[in-house]
Short mmCIF file of C-alpha atoms and ligand atoms in Angstrom, two decimals:
data_model
loop_
_atom_site.label_atom_id
_atom_site.label_comp_id
_atom_site.label_asym_id
_atom_site.label_seq_id
_atom_site.Cartn_x
_atom_site.Cartn_y
_atom_site.Cartn_z
CA MET A 1 -7.33 -13.24 -8.64
CA LYS A 2 -5.59 -10.95 -6.17
CA THR A 3 -6.44 -9.99 -2.66
CA ILE A 4 -5.87 -6.45 -1.52
CA LEU A 5 -5.94 -5.06 2.02
CA VAL A 6 -7.24 -1.48 2.23
CA THR A 7 -6.63 0.06 5.62
CA GLY A 8 -8.76 3.12 6.45
CA GLY A 9 -11.23 2.07 3.78
CA ALA A 10 -14.21 3.48 5.70
CA GLY A 11 -12.85 7.04 5.31
CA PHE A 12 -13.06 9.45 2.39
CA ILE A 13 -10.39 8.33 -0.05
CA GLY A 14 -10.18 4.73 1.14
CA SER A 15 -13.91 4.15 0.55
CA ASN A 16 -13.64 5.67 -2.97
CA PHE A 17 -10.71 3.31 -3.56
CA VAL A 18 -12.73 0.30 -2.32
CA TYR A 19 -15.47 1.10 -4.87
CA TYR A 20 -12.95 1.82 -7.62
CA MET A 21 -11.14 -1.51 -7.12
CA LEU A 22 -14.31 -3.59 -6.89
CA GLU A 23 -15.44 -2.07 -10.17
CA LYS A 24 -12.07 -2.14 -11.95
CA HIS A 25 -11.03 -5.60 -10.82
CA PRO A 26 -14.23 -7.59 -10.35
CA GLY A 27 -12.26 -10.78 -9.72
CA TRP A 28 -10.22 -9.36 -6.87
CA ARG A 29 -10.98 -9.67 -3.18
CA VAL A 30 -10.98 -6.35 -1.27
CA VAL A 31 -10.53 -6.47 2.51
CA CYS A 32 -11.03 -3.31 4.43
CA PHE A 33 -9.46 -2.86 7.89
CA ASP A 34 -10.66 0.22 9.71
CA ALA A 35 -10.89 1.34 13.35
CA LEU A 36 -14.03 3.42 12.58
CA THR A 37 -12.71 6.55 14.32
CA TYR A 38 -14.86 9.71 14.05
CA ALA A 39 -13.85 9.84 10.38
CA GLY A 40 -14.78 6.26 9.52
CA ASN A 41 -18.34 5.48 8.46
CA LEU A 42 -19.81 2.07 7.77
CA GLU A 43 -22.79 3.72 6.04
CA THR A 44 -20.28 4.72 3.30
CA LEU A 45 -19.49 1.08 2.64
CA GLU A 46 -23.15 -0.12 2.56
CA ASP A 47 -23.04 -0.96 -1.15
CA ALA A 48 -19.64 -2.63 -0.90
CA MET A 49 -21.02 -4.90 1.87
CA LYS A 50 -23.41 -6.36 -0.71
CA ASN A 51 -20.52 -7.49 -2.88
CA GLU A 52 -19.25 -11.02 -2.01
CA LYS A 53 -15.70 -10.03 -2.92
CA PHE A 54 -15.66 -7.48 -0.10
CA ARG A 55 -14.94 -8.08 3.52
CA PHE A 56 -14.95 -5.49 6.35
CA VAL A 57 -12.84 -6.01 9.46
CA LYS A 58 -12.99 -3.52 12.32
CA GLY A 59 -9.55 -2.99 13.81
CA ASP A 60 -6.83 -0.53 14.64
CA ILE A 61 -3.53 -0.53 12.68
CA THR A 62 -1.65 0.19 15.89
CA ASP A 63 -2.96 -3.09 17.35
CA ARG A 64 -0.12 -5.42 16.37
CA LYS A 65 -2.02 -8.59 17.48
CA ALA A 66 -5.10 -7.74 15.40
CA VAL A 67 -3.00 -6.86 12.34
CA PHE A 68 -0.86 -10.01 12.52
CA SER A 69 -3.81 -12.26 13.10
CA LEU A 70 -5.55 -10.79 10.00
CA PHE A 71 -2.48 -11.58 8.01
CA GLU A 72 -2.70 -15.16 9.27
CA GLU A 73 -6.28 -15.50 8.11
CA GLU A 74 -5.70 -13.99 4.66
CA ARG A 75 -2.91 -13.86 2.21
CA PHE A 76 -2.60 -10.36 0.69
CA ASP A 77 -1.00 -9.50 -2.56
CA PHE A 78 -1.06 -5.75 -1.72
CA VAL A 79 -1.59 -3.57 1.26
CA VAL A 80 -2.65 0.02 0.60
CA ASN A 81 -2.48 2.14 3.73
CA PHE A 82 -5.02 4.98 3.91
CA ALA A 83 -5.56 4.69 7.62
CA ALA A 84 -4.55 7.91 9.32
CA GLU A 85 -5.58 10.86 11.33
CA SER A 86 -5.99 13.31 8.48
CA HIS A 87 -7.09 16.75 9.63
CA VAL A 88 -4.40 19.45 10.06
CA ASP A 89 -6.50 21.50 12.51
CA ARG A 90 -6.95 18.52 14.80
CA SER A 91 -3.22 17.80 14.68
CA ILE A 92 -2.58 21.33 15.93
CA GLU A 93 -5.00 20.77 18.85
CA ALA A 94 -3.89 17.24 19.77
CA PRO A 95 -0.83 15.84 18.00
CA GLU A 96 -0.35 12.60 19.91
CA ILE A 97 -2.92 10.45 18.17
CA PHE A 98 -1.38 11.58 14.87
CA LEU A 99 2.01 10.24 15.88
CA ARG A 100 0.46 6.99 17.15
CA THR A 101 -1.70 6.16 14.19
CA ASN A 102 0.24 7.70 11.37
CA ILE A 103 3.76 6.59 12.37
CA LEU A 104 3.42 3.60 14.74
CA GLY A 105 0.40 2.22 12.88
CA THR A 106 2.38 2.34 9.64
CA GLN A 107 5.24 0.53 11.33
CA VAL A 108 2.94 -2.28 12.44
CA LEU A 109 1.68 -2.71 8.87
CA LEU A 110 5.26 -2.66 7.54
CA ASP A 111 6.26 -5.37 10.00
CA ALA A 112 3.28 -7.50 8.96
CA CYS A 113 4.15 -7.01 5.34
CA ARG A 114 7.79 -7.85 6.05
CA LYS A 115 6.83 -11.10 7.75
CA ASN A 116 4.66 -12.05 4.80
CA ASN A 117 6.71 -10.46 2.01
CA THR A 118 3.68 -8.39 0.94
CA ARG A 119 3.87 -5.41 -1.37
CA PHE A 120 3.11 -2.26 0.63
CA HIS A 121 1.77 1.05 -0.69
CA GLN A 122 1.78 4.11 1.56
CA VAL A 123 -0.73 6.84 0.76
CA SER A 124 1.07 10.03 1.60
CA THR A 125 0.59 13.73 0.94
CA ASP A 126 2.24 16.64 -0.81
CA GLU A 127 2.16 18.35 2.65
CA VAL A 128 5.42 16.56 3.44
CA TYR A 129 7.18 19.08 1.09
CA GLY A 130 5.98 22.08 3.15
CA ASP A 131 4.71 24.96 1.06
CA LEU A 132 5.55 27.18 -1.89
CA PRO A 133 5.52 30.98 -1.97
CA LEU A 134 2.54 32.68 -3.67
CA ASP A 135 4.85 34.90 -5.72
CA ARG A 136 6.61 31.96 -7.45
CA PRO A 137 3.93 30.31 -9.63
CA ASP A 138 6.76 28.67 -11.64
CA LEU A 139 7.65 26.42 -8.65
CA PHE A 140 6.11 22.91 -8.20
CA PHE A 141 6.76 19.97 -5.86
CA THR A 142 8.66 17.19 -7.58
CA GLU A 143 9.69 13.89 -5.94
CA GLU A 144 13.13 15.46 -5.39
CA THR A 145 11.75 18.41 -3.39
CA PRO A 146 13.18 18.14 0.21
CA ILE A 147 10.85 17.19 2.99
CA HIS A 148 10.08 20.28 5.07
CA THR A 149 6.96 19.80 7.13
CA SER A 150 4.82 22.49 8.85
CA SER A 151 2.11 20.82 10.97
CA PRO A 152 2.13 17.85 13.31
CA TYR A 153 0.01 16.12 10.70
CA SER A 154 2.49 16.57 7.87
CA ALA A 155 5.38 15.73 10.22
CA SER A 156 3.74 12.42 11.10
CA LYS A 157 3.07 11.60 7.41
CA ALA A 158 6.72 12.47 6.49
CA SER A 159 7.90 10.19 9.32
CA ALA A 160 5.80 7.35 7.97
CA ASP A 161 7.28 7.95 4.50
CA LEU A 162 10.83 7.77 5.86
CA LEU A 163 10.02 4.58 7.76
CA THR A 164 8.51 3.05 4.65
CA MET A 165 11.70 3.86 2.64
CA ALA A 166 13.83 2.41 5.51
CA TYR A 167 11.98 -0.92 5.20
CA TYR A 168 12.77 -0.92 1.48
CA ARG A 169 16.44 -0.18 1.95
CA THR A 170 17.08 -2.23 5.03
CA TYR A 171 14.82 -5.24 4.57
CA GLY A 172 14.28 -5.14 0.83
CA LEU A 173 10.45 -4.91 1.38
CA PRO A 174 8.72 -3.97 -1.88
CA VAL A 175 7.15 -0.60 -1.16
CA THR A 176 5.82 2.39 -3.08
CA ILE A 177 4.70 5.81 -1.86
CA SER A 178 2.29 8.25 -3.46
CA ARG A 179 2.10 11.93 -2.51
CA CYS A 180 -1.06 13.57 -3.74
CA SER A 181 -2.56 17.04 -3.49
CA ASN A 182 -5.89 17.91 -1.85
CA ASN A 183 -8.61 15.43 -2.85
CA TYR A 184 -12.32 16.28 -3.20
CA GLY A 185 -15.42 14.32 -4.14
CA PRO A 186 -18.07 12.04 -2.60
CA TYR A 187 -17.86 10.84 1.01
CA HIS A 188 -15.51 13.69 2.02
CA PHE A 189 -15.91 14.29 5.76
CA PRO A 190 -17.55 17.71 6.35
CA GLU A 191 -14.72 19.14 8.44
CA LYS A 192 -12.54 19.68 5.38
CA LEU A 193 -12.83 22.85 3.25
CA ILE A 194 -15.01 21.81 0.33
CA PRO A 195 -17.63 19.61 2.08
CA LEU A 196 -17.78 21.92 5.03
CA MET A 197 -18.51 24.94 2.77
CA ILE A 198 -21.16 22.97 0.88
CA ALA A 199 -22.84 21.79 4.06
CA ASN A 200 -22.79 25.26 5.71
CA ALA A 201 -24.00 27.01 2.55
CA LEU A 202 -26.88 24.53 2.24
CA GLU A 203 -27.88 25.38 5.82
CA ASN A 204 -27.29 29.15 5.33
CA LYS A 205 -24.56 29.10 8.00
CA PRO A 206 -21.40 31.21 7.83
CA LEU A 207 -18.51 29.83 5.74
CA PRO A 208 -15.33 30.23 7.84
CA VAL A 209 -12.39 31.16 5.60
CA TYR A 210 -9.07 31.25 7.35
CA GLY A 211 -7.00 34.47 7.12
CA GLU A 212 -7.65 36.20 3.82
CA GLY A 213 -8.40 33.02 1.83
CA LYS A 214 -5.43 33.54 -0.39
CA ASN A 215 -3.83 30.09 0.31
CA VAL A 216 -3.64 27.88 -2.75
CA ARG A 217 -4.47 24.20 -2.95
CA ASP A 218 -4.08 21.92 -6.01
CA TRP A 219 -7.40 20.04 -6.19
CA LEU A 220 -7.48 16.40 -7.30
CA TYR A 221 -10.77 14.61 -7.97
CA VAL A 222 -10.77 11.56 -5.73
CA ARG A 223 -11.45 9.04 -8.54
CA ASP A 224 -8.33 10.27 -10.41
CA HIS A 225 -6.35 9.64 -7.27
CA CYS A 226 -7.77 6.04 -7.04
CA LYS A 227 -6.79 5.44 -10.67
CA ALA A 228 -3.27 6.59 -9.95
CA ILE A 229 -2.84 4.23 -6.98
CA ASP A 230 -4.18 1.32 -9.03
CA MET A 231 -1.59 2.10 -11.77
CA ILE A 232 1.23 2.29 -9.14
CA LEU A 233 0.23 -1.11 -7.76
CA GLU A 234 0.28 -2.60 -11.27
CA ASN A 235 3.32 -0.95 -12.77
CA GLY A 236 5.06 1.25 -10.14
CA ARG A 237 8.68 0.54 -9.35
CA PRO A 238 9.43 -0.63 -5.76
CA GLY A 239 11.29 1.95 -3.72
CA GLU A 240 9.84 4.84 -5.69
CA VAL A 241 7.73 7.90 -4.77
CA TYR A 242 5.08 9.16 -7.19
CA ASN A 243 3.52 12.60 -6.94
CA ILE A 244 -0.12 12.82 -7.97
CA GLY A 245 -1.74 16.11 -8.92
CA GLY A 246 -3.59 17.58 -11.87
CA HIS A 247 -2.61 21.32 -12.02
CA ASN A 248 -5.89 22.51 -10.63
CA GLU A 249 -4.68 25.27 -8.37
CA ARG A 250 -7.22 27.54 -6.80
CA THR A 251 -7.16 29.98 -3.85
CA ASN A 252 -9.47 29.02 -1.00
CA LEU A 253 -11.53 32.08 -1.67
CA GLU A 254 -12.05 30.99 -5.31
CA VAL A 255 -13.15 27.54 -4.17
CA VAL A 256 -15.64 29.00 -1.67
CA ARG A 257 -17.01 31.40 -4.22
CA THR A 258 -17.39 28.61 -6.79
CA VAL A 259 -19.40 26.51 -4.31
CA LEU A 260 -21.66 29.47 -3.48
CA ARG A 261 -22.15 30.20 -7.19
CA ILE A 262 -23.18 26.61 -8.00
CA LEU A 263 -25.60 26.61 -5.07
CA GLY A 264 -26.98 30.01 -5.92
CA LYS A 265 -26.09 31.38 -2.44
CA SER A 266 -24.86 34.83 -1.44
CA GLU A 267 -21.20 35.61 -0.87
CA GLU A 268 -22.39 37.36 2.26
CA LEU A 269 -22.21 33.94 3.95
CA ILE A 270 -18.39 34.11 3.78
CA LYS A 271 -16.92 34.86 7.18
CA PHE A 272 -13.13 35.55 7.45
CA VAL A 273 -11.84 33.98 10.68
CA LYS A 274 -8.56 33.69 12.55
CA ASP A 275 -5.83 32.02 10.45
CA ARG A 276 -4.59 28.49 11.10
CA PRO A 277 -1.17 28.55 12.94
CA GLY A 278 1.64 27.67 10.58
CA HIS A 279 -0.78 27.76 7.63
CA ASP A 280 0.89 26.53 4.41
CA MET A 281 0.54 29.10 1.61
CA ARG A 282 0.62 27.07 -1.58
CA TYR A 283 0.69 23.42 -2.65
CA ALA A 284 1.28 22.57 -6.29
CA ILE A 285 2.33 19.21 -7.71
CA ASP A 286 4.45 18.42 -10.71
CA PRO A 287 3.02 15.09 -11.95
CA THR A 288 5.58 14.52 -14.72
CA LYS A 289 7.06 11.35 -13.29
CA ILE A 290 3.74 9.42 -12.96
CA ARG A 291 2.61 10.72 -16.34
CA ASN A 292 5.77 9.66 -18.14
CA GLU A 293 6.42 6.37 -16.28
CA LEU A 294 2.88 5.07 -15.87
CA GLY A 295 0.78 7.04 -18.32
CA TRP A 296 -1.45 8.53 -15.58
CA TYR A 297 -3.39 11.74 -16.29
CA PRO A 298 -6.36 13.21 -14.42
CA GLU A 299 -9.71 12.80 -16.17
CA THR A 300 -11.74 15.35 -14.23
CA ASP A 301 -10.91 19.06 -14.24
CA PHE A 302 -11.83 21.27 -11.35
CA ASP A 303 -14.96 22.88 -12.85
CA THR A 304 -16.45 19.46 -13.70
CA GLY A 305 -15.35 17.88 -10.44
CA ILE A 306 -16.71 20.61 -8.18
CA GLN A 307 -20.07 20.56 -10.01
CA LYS A 308 -20.32 16.78 -9.53
CA THR A 309 -19.25 17.04 -5.92
CA VAL A 310 -21.84 19.70 -5.06
CA GLU A 311 -24.50 17.56 -6.73
CA TRP A 312 -23.44 14.51 -4.72
CA TYR A 313 -23.84 16.50 -1.45
CA LEU A 314 -27.28 17.73 -2.66
CA ASN A 315 -28.36 14.12 -3.39
CA ASN A 316 -26.89 12.61 -0.26
CA ARG A 317 -28.02 14.95 2.45
CA SER A 318 -28.67 12.25 4.99
CA TRP A 319 -25.02 11.04 4.75
CA TRP A 320 -23.57 14.32 5.85
CA LYS A 321 -26.39 15.42 8.08
CA ASN A 322 -26.00 12.21 10.16
CA ILE A 323 -22.36 13.19 10.64
CA ILE A 324 -22.81 16.79 11.60
CA SER A 325 -25.55 15.87 14.01
CA GLY A 326 -23.18 13.57 15.87
CA ASP A 327 -19.91 13.97 17.81
CA TYR A 328 -18.28 16.09 15.21
CA VAL A 329 -20.55 19.00 16.14
CA LYS A 330 -18.95 19.25 19.60
CA TYR A 331 -15.52 19.61 17.97
CA TYR A 332 -16.72 22.16 15.46
CA GLU A 333 -18.41 24.27 18.03
CA ARG A 334 -15.36 24.33 20.23
CA MET A 335 -13.31 25.53 17.24
CA TYR A 336 -15.71 28.04 15.68
CA GLY A 337 -18.67 28.47 17.99
CA LYS A 338 -22.20 27.46 17.13
CA ARG A 339 -23.00 26.81 13.46
P1 NAD B 1 -10.18 10.22 6.49
O1 NAD B 1 -9.94 10.91 7.77
O2 NAD B 1 -11.51 10.52 5.71
O3 NAD B 1 -10.22 8.65 6.73
C1 NAD B 1 -9.30 8.01 7.52
C2 NAD B 1 -9.79 6.58 7.79
O4 NAD B 1 -8.79 5.91 8.60
C3 NAD B 1 -11.06 6.55 8.62
O5 NAD B 1 -11.99 5.56 8.06
C4 NAD B 1 -10.64 6.15 9.99
O6 NAD B 1 -11.66 5.37 10.70
C5 NAD B 1 -9.43 5.26 9.68
N1 NAD B 1 -8.47 5.16 10.80
C6 NAD B 1 -8.00 6.20 11.50
N2 NAD B 1 -7.17 5.72 12.46
C7 NAD B 1 -7.06 4.34 12.30
C8 NAD B 1 -6.42 3.35 12.95
N3 NAD B 1 -5.58 3.58 14.00
N4 NAD B 1 -6.56 2.07 12.51
C9 NAD B 1 -7.41 1.81 11.43
N5 NAD B 1 -8.06 2.77 10.80
C10 NAD B 1 -7.93 4.02 11.21
O7 NAD B 1 -8.91 10.44 5.60
P2 NAD B 1 -8.81 10.64 4.01
O8 NAD B 1 -8.98 12.05 3.65
O9 NAD B 1 -9.59 9.55 3.30
O10 NAD B 1 -7.25 10.31 3.84
C11 NAD B 1 -6.78 8.99 3.57
C12 NAD B 1 -5.29 8.99 3.45
O11 NAD B 1 -4.88 9.89 2.37
C13 NAD B 1 -4.58 9.51 4.75
O12 NAD B 1 -3.41 8.75 4.91
C14 NAD B 1 -4.17 10.91 4.36
O13 NAD B 1 -3.03 11.34 5.06
C15 NAD B 1 -3.93 10.86 2.87
N6 NAD B 1 -4.20 12.07 2.13
C16 NAD B 1 -5.38 12.71 2.16
C17 NAD B 1 -5.58 13.85 1.37
C18 NAD B 1 -6.90 14.45 1.29
O14 NAD B 1 -7.07 15.49 0.58
N7 NAD B 1 -7.94 14.01 2.00
C19 NAD B 1 -4.51 14.39 0.63
C20 NAD B 1 -3.30 13.72 0.66
C21 NAD B 1 -3.10 12.58 1.41
P1 TYD B 2 -8.30 21.36 4.54
O1 TYD B 2 -9.51 20.87 3.81
O2 TYD B 2 -8.32 21.31 6.03
O3 TYD B 2 -7.06 20.67 3.93
P2 TYD B 2 -5.49 20.90 4.13
O4 TYD B 2 -5.30 21.77 5.34
O5 TYD B 2 -4.90 19.54 4.30
O6 TYD B 2 -5.01 21.62 2.87
O7 TYD B 2 -8.06 22.87 4.19
C1 TYD B 2 -7.93 23.32 2.82
C2 TYD B 2 -7.60 24.81 2.86
O8 TYD B 2 -8.77 25.46 3.31
C3 TYD B 2 -6.47 25.21 3.85
O9 TYD B 2 -5.78 26.24 3.23
C4 TYD B 2 -7.22 25.69 5.07
C5 TYD B 2 -8.49 26.27 4.47
N1 TYD B 2 -9.68 26.18 5.33
C6 TYD B 2 -10.50 27.30 5.60
O10 TYD B 2 -10.14 28.42 5.14
N2 TYD B 2 -11.61 27.17 6.38
C7 TYD B 2 -11.99 25.97 6.87
O11 TYD B 2 -12.99 25.87 7.62
C8 TYD B 2 -11.18 24.79 6.61
C9 TYD B 2 -11.57 23.49 7.17
C10 TYD B 2 -10.05 24.94 5.83
#
C-alpha cells in the first residue's frame, strides 16, 4: 500500500489522475491538496469522495505551514504536483500569481519532500521549449531541446523545472519531471480551446479563433497522460525528464472544424479574433524516450478522443454550465465581450 499526494487534484488533469490512480491501484491512498481557485472544482471529485481511500484537503501550496503540517499528518510515498495557474492568456494579463503559485509553490513542496525524503514528480509542459516553425514539420521537441519560453506561464513552469532539478543535484532529492503536450478530455475547464469551442457551439455562440487559426498543437488524451505519469512513478529514473505526446498534431482551425462537424453545427460560428501576444506557432513532442525506457504509448488517437470528449460535454452539461454561469463569465466578457 502506498500513499500519494496529488496537488491540484481538483483541476482538469489532476482530477483525471485521481480517478486513474484510484482505479489502477485500488490499495493505494490518494490525498488531494488543492486551493480550489477558479479552476478547482469539488463537484469534479464527487465520486472520489465516496471512496474511503481518498482524502481531500483544501490548501494552498504556497502556504508553507499548511503544507508542512500535512506532511506531519501523513507519510507520502510520492508527491505529484499538478497545482498551478495554467492558462496562458491569464498569465499575459496578470503574471504575478503565476510566479507565486508555479515557482514558489513548487519550492514549498520541494522543501517538504526534502525534509521527508519523499519522491517528487513535477508535471510540466512542452511550452518550456518555446515553439517550432510551421515550415519545419521534421522538427520535434526532445528532452535535449533548450528551454526557450514565450509567455509568463511557460517561464514560470520552466523556472519550476529548473528548481526541481536543482533539488536533485544539490540535495539528492529523488525527482522526475514530465513535459506533455496539450491535454484534452473530461473536466477540462471551458476557458481552454477545446472545451470552450464545444460549450460555445452548443450554445450557438461565436467560436473565437486567434489570428488565422494556423497554430499547431499536439493533442494528448488526458487518460494517456495519467498512464504516463503512473509509469514514471513506478519505473522512471530520478533526475530525468520525460516528454509525453502522441503525434496528434492539428491546427487550431482543424480542431474547431472537427468539433463543429461532430456537433452538426455551422462553420459560420467561427469568428477570427485578435491574436494572442507572443503566440507560439507549433508544439510537437518526440516521445521516443518514454516509449523506449518505460514502454509508454498513447491508446487514444485524436479522432477517437475528440469524439469521446464532445460526448462527455454533451452528457455533463450541468458541470460546465455551472462554471460558465459563475465568476469565469466576468473574465471571459472582459477578454472577448458578451458571449
Ligand atoms: P487546471 O487549471 O485545470 O487545474 C489547476 C488546479 O490547481 C486547480 O484545481 C486549482 O485549484 C489548483 N491550484 C491552483 N493554484 C493552487 C495553489 N496555490 N495551491 C493549491 N492548488 C492550486 O490545470 P490543468 O490543465 O489540470 O494542469 C495541471 C498541470 O499540468 C499544471 O501544472 C499545468 O501547467 C500542467 N500542464 C497542463 C497542460 C494542459 O493541456 N492542460 C499541458 C501541459 C502541462
Ligand atoms: P489553450 O487551450 O489556451 O492552450 P495553450 O495556449 O496552452 O496551447 O490554446 C490552444 C490553442 O488555441 C492556442 O494556439 C491558442 C488557441 N486559442 C484560440 O484560438 N481561441 C481561444 O479562445 C483559445 C482559448 C485558444
